[in-house]
PDB file of C-alpha atoms in Angstrom:
ATOM      1  CA  MET Y  18      21.330 -11.906  22.224  1.00 37.00           C
ATOM      2  CA  GLY Y  19      18.131 -10.147  21.568  1.00 40.00           C
ATOM      3  CA  ARG Y  20      14.550 -11.459  21.800  1.00 43.00           C
ATOM      4  CA  ALA Y  21      13.519 -12.901  18.381  1.00 55.00           C
ATOM      5  CA  LEU Y  22      10.870 -10.625  16.474  1.00 72.00           C
ATOM      6  CA  ALA Y  23       7.606 -12.808  15.612  1.00 90.00           C
ATOM      7  CA  PRO Y  24       7.156 -13.257  12.021  1.00 96.00           C
ATOM      8  CA  ILE Y  25       5.302 -10.756   9.780  1.00 97.00           C
ATOM      9  CA  LEU Y  26       3.162 -11.955   6.747  1.00 98.00           C
ATOM     10  CA  GLY Y  27       2.506  -9.251   4.079  1.00 98.00           C
ATOM     11  CA  PHE Y  28       0.219  -9.393   1.061  1.00 98.00           C
ATOM     12  CA  ASP Y  29      -1.364  -7.679  -1.625  1.00 98.00           C
ATOM     13  CA  THR Y  30      -3.978  -8.066  -4.620  1.00 98.00           C
ATOM     14  CA  SER Y  31      -4.523  -4.233  -5.610  1.00 96.00           C
ATOM     15  CA  GLY Y  32      -3.153  -4.516  -8.911  1.00 95.00           C
ATOM     16  CA  PRO Y  33      -2.627  -6.979 -11.509  1.00 95.00           C
ATOM     17  CA  TYR Y  34      -0.810  -9.736  -9.541  1.00 97.00           C
ATOM     18  CA  CYS Y  35      -0.726 -11.766  -6.095  1.00 97.00           C
ATOM     19  CA  ALA Y  36       2.375 -10.725  -3.916  1.00 98.00           C
ATOM     20  CA  ALA Y  37       3.246 -11.677  -0.307  1.00 98.00           C
ATOM     21  CA  ALA Y  38       6.300 -11.793   1.611  1.00 98.00           C
ATOM     22  CA  LEU Y  39       7.514 -13.102   4.908  1.00 98.00           C
ATOM     23  CA  LEU Y  40       9.317 -10.792   7.332  1.00 97.00           C
ATOM     24  CA  ARG Y  41      11.475 -12.895  10.180  1.00 93.00           C
ATOM     25  CA  ASP Y  42      13.754 -11.217  12.909  1.00 89.00           C
ATOM     26  CA  GLY Y  43      13.631  -8.252  10.986  1.00 85.00           C
ATOM     27  CA  GLY Y  44      14.494  -9.553   7.555  1.00 94.00           C
ATOM     28  CA  VAL Y  45      12.495 -10.950   4.435  1.00 96.00           C
ATOM     29  CA  VAL Y  46      12.959 -14.733   4.140  1.00 95.00           C
ATOM     30  CA  LEU Y  47      10.538 -15.110   1.360  1.00 97.00           C
ATOM     31  CA  SER Y  48       9.124 -13.392  -1.286  1.00 97.00           C
ATOM     32  CA  ARG Y  49       6.367 -14.068  -4.017  1.00 97.00           C
ATOM     33  CA  HIS Y  50       5.128 -11.912  -6.833  1.00 96.00           C
ATOM     34  CA  ARG Y  51       3.089 -13.860  -9.492  1.00 96.00           C
ATOM     35  CA  ASP Y  52       1.531 -11.250 -12.304  1.00 96.00           C
ATOM     36  CA  MET Y  53      -2.257 -12.246 -12.900  1.00 95.00           C
ATOM     37  CA  ALA Y  54      -5.022 -10.057 -14.409  1.00 90.00           C
ATOM     38  CA  ARG Y  55      -7.494 -12.123 -12.341  1.00 92.00           C
ATOM     39  CA  GLY Y  56      -7.955 -15.139 -10.040  1.00 95.00           C
ATOM     40  CA  GLN Y  57      -6.475 -13.494  -7.228  1.00 96.00           C
ATOM     41  CA  ALA Y  58      -9.147 -14.817  -4.849  1.00 95.00           C
ATOM     42  CA  GLU Y  59      -8.358 -18.163  -5.975  1.00 97.00           C
ATOM     43  CA  ALA Y  60      -4.560 -17.761  -5.644  1.00 97.00           C
ATOM     44  CA  LEU Y  61      -3.999 -16.065  -2.423  1.00 98.00           C
ATOM     45  CA  MET Y  62      -4.793 -17.947   0.446  1.00 97.00           C
ATOM     46  CA  PRO Y  63      -2.913 -21.063  -1.610  1.00 97.00           C
ATOM     47  CA  LEU Y  64      -0.053 -18.923  -1.933  1.00 98.00           C
ATOM     48  CA  LEU Y  65       0.139 -17.836   1.694  1.00 97.00           C
ATOM     49  CA  GLY Y  66      -0.171 -21.554   2.674  1.00 97.00           C
ATOM     50  CA  GLU Y  67       2.496 -22.357   0.587  1.00 97.00           C
ATOM     51  CA  MET Y  68       4.979 -19.880   2.108  1.00 97.00           C
ATOM     52  CA  LEU Y  69       4.138 -20.529   5.574  1.00 97.00           C
ATOM     53  CA  ALA Y  70       4.819 -24.265   5.119  1.00 97.00           C
ATOM     54  CA  GLU Y  71       8.165 -23.658   3.223  1.00 97.00           C
ATOM     55  CA  ALA Y  72       8.968 -21.237   6.390  1.00 96.00           C
ATOM     56  CA  GLY Y  73       7.870 -24.476   8.484  1.00 96.00           C
ATOM     57  CA  LEU Y  74       5.511 -21.999  10.311  1.00 95.00           C
ATOM     58  CA  GLY Y  75       1.686 -21.999  11.167  1.00 93.00           C
ATOM     59  CA  TRP Y  76      -0.915 -19.219  11.291  1.00 92.00           C
ATOM     60  CA  SER Y  77      -0.615 -18.739  15.242  1.00 89.00           C
ATOM     61  CA  ASP Y  78       3.261 -18.289  14.673  1.00 94.00           C
ATOM     62  CA  LEU Y  79       2.967 -14.941  13.086  1.00 96.00           C
ATOM     63  CA  GLY Y  80       3.316 -11.812  15.022  1.00 95.00           C
ATOM     64  CA  GLY Y  81       1.351  -9.809  12.370  1.00 96.00           C
ATOM     65  CA  ILE Y  82      -0.421  -9.377   9.082  1.00 97.00           C
ATOM     66  CA  GLY Y  83       0.120  -6.387   6.781  1.00 97.00           C
ATOM     67  CA  VAL Y  84      -1.991  -5.779   3.536  1.00 98.00           C
ATOM     68  CA  GLY Y  85      -2.232  -3.449   1.009  1.00 98.00           C
ATOM     69  CA  VAL Y  86      -5.511  -1.449   1.156  1.00 97.00           C
ATOM     70  CA  GLY Y  87      -5.037   0.286  -2.358  1.00 96.00           C
ATOM     71  CA  PRO Y  88      -5.975   2.770  -4.174  1.00 96.00           C
ATOM     72  CA  GLY Y  89      -6.053   0.003  -6.889  1.00 93.00           C
ATOM     73  CA  ASN Y  90      -8.162  -2.680  -8.454  1.00 92.00           C
ATOM     74  CA  PHE Y  91     -11.590  -2.490  -6.703  1.00 92.00           C
ATOM     75  CA  THR Y  92     -12.283  -6.202  -6.432  1.00 94.00           C
ATOM     76  CA  GLY Y  93      -8.327  -7.004  -5.415  1.00 95.00           C
ATOM     77  CA  ILE Y  94      -8.381  -4.780  -2.800  1.00 96.00           C
ATOM     78  CA  ARG Y  95     -11.510  -6.299  -1.564  1.00 95.00           C
ATOM     79  CA  VAL Y  96      -9.697  -9.455  -1.809  1.00 97.00           C
ATOM     80  CA  SER Y  97      -6.693  -9.149   0.224  1.00 97.00           C
ATOM     81  CA  VAL Y  98      -8.537  -6.779   2.976  1.00 97.00           C
ATOM     82  CA  ALA Y  99     -11.429  -9.501   3.543  1.00 97.00           C
ATOM     83  CA  ALA Y 100      -8.717 -11.894   3.589  1.00 97.00           C
ATOM     84  CA  ALA Y 101      -6.598 -10.061   5.902  1.00 97.00           C
ATOM     85  CA  ARG Y 102      -9.671  -9.529   8.460  1.00 97.00           C
ATOM     86  CA  GLY Y 103     -10.615 -12.959   8.401  1.00 96.00           C
ATOM     87  CA  LEU Y 104      -7.328 -14.592   9.181  1.00 96.00           C
ATOM     88  CA  ALA Y 105      -7.039 -11.980  12.144  1.00 95.00           C
ATOM     89  CA  LEU Y 106     -10.172 -12.864  13.310  1.00 94.00           C
ATOM     90  CA  ALA Y 107      -9.323 -16.694  13.169  1.00 93.00           C
ATOM     91  CA  SER Y 108      -5.896 -16.335  14.491  1.00 91.00           C
ATOM     92  CA  GLY Y 109      -5.929 -13.359  16.835  1.00 92.00           C
ATOM     93  CA  VAL Y 110      -3.093 -12.080  14.955  1.00 93.00           C
ATOM     94  CA  PRO Y 111      -3.357  -8.163  14.590  1.00 95.00           C
ATOM     95  CA  ALA Y 112      -3.829  -7.127  11.032  1.00 96.00           C
ATOM     96  CA  VAL Y 113      -2.089  -3.587   9.634  1.00 96.00           C
ATOM     97  CA  GLY Y 114      -3.503  -1.870   6.380  1.00 97.00           C
ATOM     98  CA  VAL Y 115      -0.737  -0.417   4.419  1.00 97.00           C
ATOM     99  CA  SER Y 116      -1.575   2.015   1.430  1.00 96.00           C
ATOM    100  CA  MET Y 117       0.141   2.062  -1.780  1.00 97.00           C
ATOM    101  CA  PHE Y 118       1.371   5.806  -1.261  1.00 95.00           C
ATOM    102  CA  GLU Y 119       3.299   4.331   1.741  1.00 94.00           C
ATOM    103  CA  VAL Y 120       4.594   1.360  -0.632  1.00 96.00           C
ATOM    104  CA  LEU Y 121       5.750   4.374  -3.084  1.00 95.00           C
ATOM    105  CA  ARG Y 122       7.204   6.527  -0.369  1.00 91.00           C
ATOM    106  CA  ARG Y 123       9.334   3.693   0.899  1.00 90.00           C
ATOM    107  CA  THR Y 124      10.688   2.800  -2.566  1.00 89.00           C
ATOM    108  CA  GLN Y 125      12.170   6.068  -2.763  1.00 83.00           C
ATOM    109  CA  PRO Y 126      15.554   7.296  -1.185  1.00 75.00           C
ATOM    110  CA  ASP Y 127      13.985  11.006  -0.040  1.00 64.00           C
ATOM    111  CA  PRO Y 128      12.217  10.074   3.145  1.00 55.00           C
ATOM    112  CA  ALA Y 129       9.348  12.411   2.738  1.00 56.00           C
ATOM    113  CA  PRO Y 130       8.463  13.357  -0.638  1.00 62.00           C
ATOM    114  CA  ASP Y 131       6.007  16.298  -0.886  1.00 83.00           C
ATOM    115  CA  LEU Y 132       3.196  14.895  -3.333  1.00 91.00           C
ATOM    116  CA  LEU Y 133       2.735  10.738  -4.179  1.00 93.00           C
ATOM    117  CA  SER Y 134       1.446  10.084  -7.383  1.00 94.00           C
ATOM    118  CA  LEU Y 135      -0.295   6.376  -8.426  1.00 96.00           C
ATOM    119  CA  GLU Y 136      -1.287   5.014 -11.377  1.00 95.00           C
ATOM    120  CA  ALA Y 137      -5.216   5.450 -11.908  1.00 93.00           C
ATOM    121  CA  PRO Y 138      -7.418   3.990 -14.456  1.00 91.00           C
ATOM    122  CA  ARG Y 139      -8.124   5.804 -17.784  1.00 90.00           C
ATOM    123  CA  GLY Y 140      -4.791   7.696 -17.376  1.00 91.00           C
ATOM    124  CA  LEU Y 141      -5.622   9.441 -14.370  1.00 92.00           C
ATOM    125  CA  ALA Y 142      -3.758   9.825 -11.187  1.00 93.00           C
ATOM    126  CA  TYR Y 143      -4.311   8.862  -7.467  1.00 93.00           C
ATOM    127  CA  VAL Y 144      -2.261  11.363  -5.343  1.00 92.00           C
ATOM    128  CA  GLN Y 145      -1.557  12.405  -2.133  1.00 91.00           C
ATOM    129  CA  PRO Y 146       0.444  15.405  -0.856  1.00 88.00           C
ATOM    130  CA  ARG Y 147       2.443  15.302   2.345  1.00 83.00           C
ATOM    131  CA  SER Y 148       3.269  17.625   4.768  1.00 77.00           C
ATOM    132  CA  GLY Y 149       6.331  17.425   7.367  1.00 72.00           C
ATOM    133  CA  GLY Y 150       6.091  13.758   6.629  1.00 72.00           C
ATOM    134  CA  VAL Y 151       2.212  13.542   7.464  1.00 80.00           C
ATOM    135  CA  PRO Y 152      -0.230  12.253   4.631  1.00 85.00           C
ATOM    136  CA  GLY Y 153      -3.053  14.428   3.506  1.00 85.00           C
ATOM    137  CA  ALA Y 154      -6.333  13.762   1.765  1.00 86.00           C
ATOM    138  CA  ALA Y 155      -5.783  11.905  -1.775  1.00 89.00           C
ATOM    139  CA  ARG Y 156      -7.335  12.928  -4.843  1.00 87.00           C
ATOM    140  CA  MET Y 157      -7.961  11.602  -8.415  1.00 88.00           C
ATOM    141  CA  ILE Y 158      -6.984  13.870 -11.206  1.00 89.00           C
ATOM    142  CA  ALA Y 159      -5.843  14.424 -14.536  1.00 89.00           C
ATOM    143  CA  PRO Y 160      -1.955  14.674 -14.581  1.00 89.00           C
ATOM    144  CA  ASP Y 161      -1.872  17.284 -17.282  1.00 84.00           C
ATOM    145  CA  THR Y 162      -4.450  19.612 -16.460  1.00 79.00           C
ATOM    146  CA  PRO Y 163      -3.681  22.494 -14.320  1.00 49.00           C
ATOM    147  CA  GLY Y 164      -7.315  23.001 -13.107  1.00 54.00           C
ATOM    148  CA  GLU Y 165      -7.258  19.716 -11.685  1.00 56.00           C
ATOM    149  CA  ALA Y 166      -4.289  19.806  -9.971  1.00 53.00           C
ATOM    150  CA  ALA Y 167      -4.728  22.937  -8.400  1.00 52.00           C
ATOM    151  CA  THR Y 168      -7.362  21.474  -5.857  1.00 55.00           C
ATOM    152  CA  LEU Y 169      -4.768  19.299  -4.263  1.00 60.00           C
ATOM    153  CA  ASP Y 170      -3.969  22.317  -1.822  1.00 55.00           C
ATOM    154  CA  ALA Y 171      -0.589  21.397  -2.442  1.00 55.00           C
ATOM    155  CA  ALA Y 172       0.872  24.885  -2.316  1.00 57.00           C
ATOM    156  CA  GLY Y 173       3.917  24.112  -0.088  1.00 71.00           C
ATOM    157  CA  ALA Y 174       4.662  20.945  -2.487  1.00 79.00           C
ATOM    158  CA  ARG Y 175       8.393  21.094  -4.051  1.00 85.00           C
ATOM    159  CA  HIS Y 176       8.407  17.710  -5.400  1.00 89.00           C
ATOM    160  CA  VAL Y 177       6.110  15.160  -6.795  1.00 90.00           C
ATOM    161  CA  THR Y 178       7.157  11.698  -7.361  1.00 93.00           C
ATOM    162  CA  GLY Y 179       5.536   8.889  -8.955  1.00 95.00           C
ATOM    163  CA  PHE Y 180       3.238   7.866 -12.047  1.00 96.00           C
ATOM    164  CA  ALA Y 181       2.885  11.005 -14.492  1.00 95.00           C
ATOM    165  CA  ALA Y 182       5.376  12.847 -12.373  1.00 93.00           C
ATOM    166  CA  ARG Y 183       6.725  15.061 -15.139  1.00 94.00           C
ATOM    167  CA  GLN Y 184       3.264  16.035 -16.277  1.00 93.00           C
ATOM    168  CA  ILE Y 185       1.851  17.114 -12.621  1.00 91.00           C
ATOM    169  CA  GLY Y 186       5.355  18.412 -11.588  1.00 89.00           C
ATOM    170  CA  THR Y 187       5.212  20.616 -14.898  1.00 90.00           C
ATOM    171  CA  ALA Y 188       1.570  21.519 -14.201  1.00 86.00           C
ATOM    172  CA  LEU Y 189       2.543  22.681 -10.850  1.00 85.00           C
ATOM    173  CA  GLY Y 190       5.690  24.114 -11.580  1.00 85.00           C
ATOM    174  CA  ILE Y 191       7.599  22.140  -9.064  1.00 87.00           C
ATOM    175  CA  GLY Y 192      10.294  19.349  -9.607  1.00 90.00           C
ATOM    176  CA  TRP Y 193       9.428  15.466 -10.513  1.00 91.00           C
ATOM    177  CA  THR Y 194      10.687  12.093 -10.402  1.00 92.00           C
ATOM    178  CA  GLU Y 195       9.129   9.222 -12.255  1.00 94.00           C
ATOM    179  CA  ALA Y 196       8.777   5.943 -10.247  1.00 93.00           C
ATOM    180  CA  ALA Y 197       6.535   3.291  -9.159  1.00 93.00           C
ATOM    181  CA  PRO Y 198       5.999   0.990  -6.463  1.00 94.00           C
ATOM    182  CA  ALA Y 199       8.873  -1.433  -6.133  1.00 93.00           C
ATOM    183  CA  GLU Y 200       9.054  -4.612  -3.858  1.00 95.00           C
ATOM    184  CA  ILE Y 201       5.255  -4.430  -2.861  1.00 97.00           C
ATOM    185  CA  ALA Y 202       4.813  -7.117  -0.207  1.00 98.00           C
ATOM    186  CA  PRO Y 203       8.198  -6.957   1.760  1.00 97.00           C
ATOM    187  CA  ARG Y 204       7.496  -3.382   2.050  1.00 97.00           C
ATOM    188  CA  ILE Y 205       4.058  -3.914   3.213  1.00 98.00           C
ATOM    189  CA  ALA Y 206       5.213  -6.346   5.698  1.00 97.00           C
ATOM    190  CA  ARG Y 207       8.062  -3.882   7.007  1.00 96.00           C
ATOM    191  CA  ALA Y 208       5.326  -1.015   7.166  1.00 95.00           C
ATOM    192  CA  ALA Y 209       3.265  -3.202   9.435  1.00 96.00           C
ATOM    193  CA  ALA Y 210       6.066  -4.560  11.781  1.00 95.00           C
ATOM    194  CA  GLU Y 211       7.298  -0.970  12.441  1.00 94.00           C
ATOM    195  CA  ILE Y 212       3.634  -0.221  12.850  1.00 92.00           C
ATOM    196  CA  LEU Y 213       3.404  -3.071  15.379  1.00 93.00           C
ATOM    197  CA  ALA Y 214       6.856  -2.370  17.265  1.00 91.00           C
ATOM    198  CA  THR Y 215       5.189   1.000  18.527  1.00 90.00           C
ATOM    199  CA  GLY Y 216       2.841  -1.104  20.343  1.00 85.00           C
ATOM    200  CA  ALA Y 217      -0.186   1.001  19.201  1.00 79.00           C
ATOM    201  CA  LEU Y 218      -3.432  -0.901  18.764  1.00 78.00           C
ATOM    202  CA  PRO Y 219      -4.129  -0.825  14.664  1.00 81.00           C
ATOM    203  CA  MET Y 220      -7.238  -0.178  13.376  1.00 85.00           C
ATOM    204  CA  ARG Y 221      -8.926  -2.766  11.198  1.00 89.00           C
ATOM    205  CA  PRO Y 222      -7.722  -2.978   7.420  1.00 95.00           C
ATOM    206  CA  ALA Y 223      -9.965  -0.787   5.272  1.00 95.00           C
ATOM    207  CA  PRO Y 224      -9.805  -0.449   1.331  1.00 95.00           C
ATOM    208  CA  LEU Y 225      -8.475   3.086   0.347  1.00 94.00           C
ATOM    209  CA  TYR Y 226     -10.691   4.093  -2.394  1.00 91.00           C
ATOM    210  CA  VAL Y 227      -9.981   7.641  -3.797  1.00 87.00           C
ATOM    211  CA  ARG Y 228     -12.828   9.257  -5.225  1.00 68.00           C
ATOM    212  CA  PRO Y 229     -13.338  12.638  -6.749  1.00 50.00           C
ATOM    213  CA  ALA Y 230     -13.697  15.280  -4.090  1.00 41.00           C
ATOM    214  CA  ASP Y 231     -17.347  15.830  -4.445  1.00 38.00           C
ATOM    215  CA  ALA Y 232     -18.339  12.062  -3.721  1.00 39.00           C
ATOM    216  CA  ALA Y 233     -19.375  10.507  -0.448  1.00 43.00           C
ATOM    217  CA  PRO Y 234     -16.087   9.211   1.921  1.00 45.00           C
ATOM    218  CA  PRO Y 235     -15.776   5.462   2.267  1.00 50.00           C
ATOM    219  CA  ALA Y 236     -17.817   4.077   5.444  1.00 54.00           C
ATOM    220  CA  ASP Y 237     -14.747   2.007   6.625  1.00 56.00           C
ATOM    221  CA  PRO Y 238     -11.715   3.880   8.974  1.00 52.00           C
ATOM    222  CA  PRO Y 239      -8.406   4.697   6.753  1.00 49.00           C
ATOM    223  CA  PRO Y 240      -5.236   2.676   7.197  1.00 49.00           C
ATOM    224  CA  LEU Y 241      -2.798   3.204   9.692  1.00 47.00           C
ATOM    225  CA  ILE Y 242       0.180   4.645   8.262  1.00 44.00           C
ATOM    226  CA  LEU Y 243       3.399   5.514   9.448  1.00 44.00           C
ATOM    227  CA  PRO Y 244       4.823   9.245   8.758  1.00 39.00           C
TER     228      PRO Y 244
END
């Protein structure tokens, strides 16, 4: 028999919800998704504690933590990232930041979509091109404005997947598939497990805030994402 894999806890509050999942021996044993427009800061830690208690685990039993880093709601992202950093520091368990672009990519049967799109405020879209499976710089665009879409540097893109894909695909003259991230917390946990299995030392989780191209970049480093 092979060596048992240490449990991985994944969670996210970057949207109007509080989501968490526990991965054990490569399989999801517990998953929770509670819709809430606000109150994630108060709900997250009790939810995580309840899940560990149900599984008969303590914080020191974990092999790693995966956390959603956005893009999404500013306050929600800060809640999860701060929690992951604090838990990692207190327990000595490594924490891995996973973007919602990576969650969307894992939702799709195609292993390497050319262009990923997530819903942003005011009808806008967060988009991220991928070349050879490697994620590029993310942008915020108006889905139906060709001038904005042209700033993506995605001349090689052949297909867009995600939010407002029809509008973006039409603007760029490429194929499209409407989709949304699914099973968010389990996919975050799996991504974290795969990154930790490589033996790479993950960077400290950092919020992924997507701003217009002329804005200053965030001070924190970007999350480590599998190609």
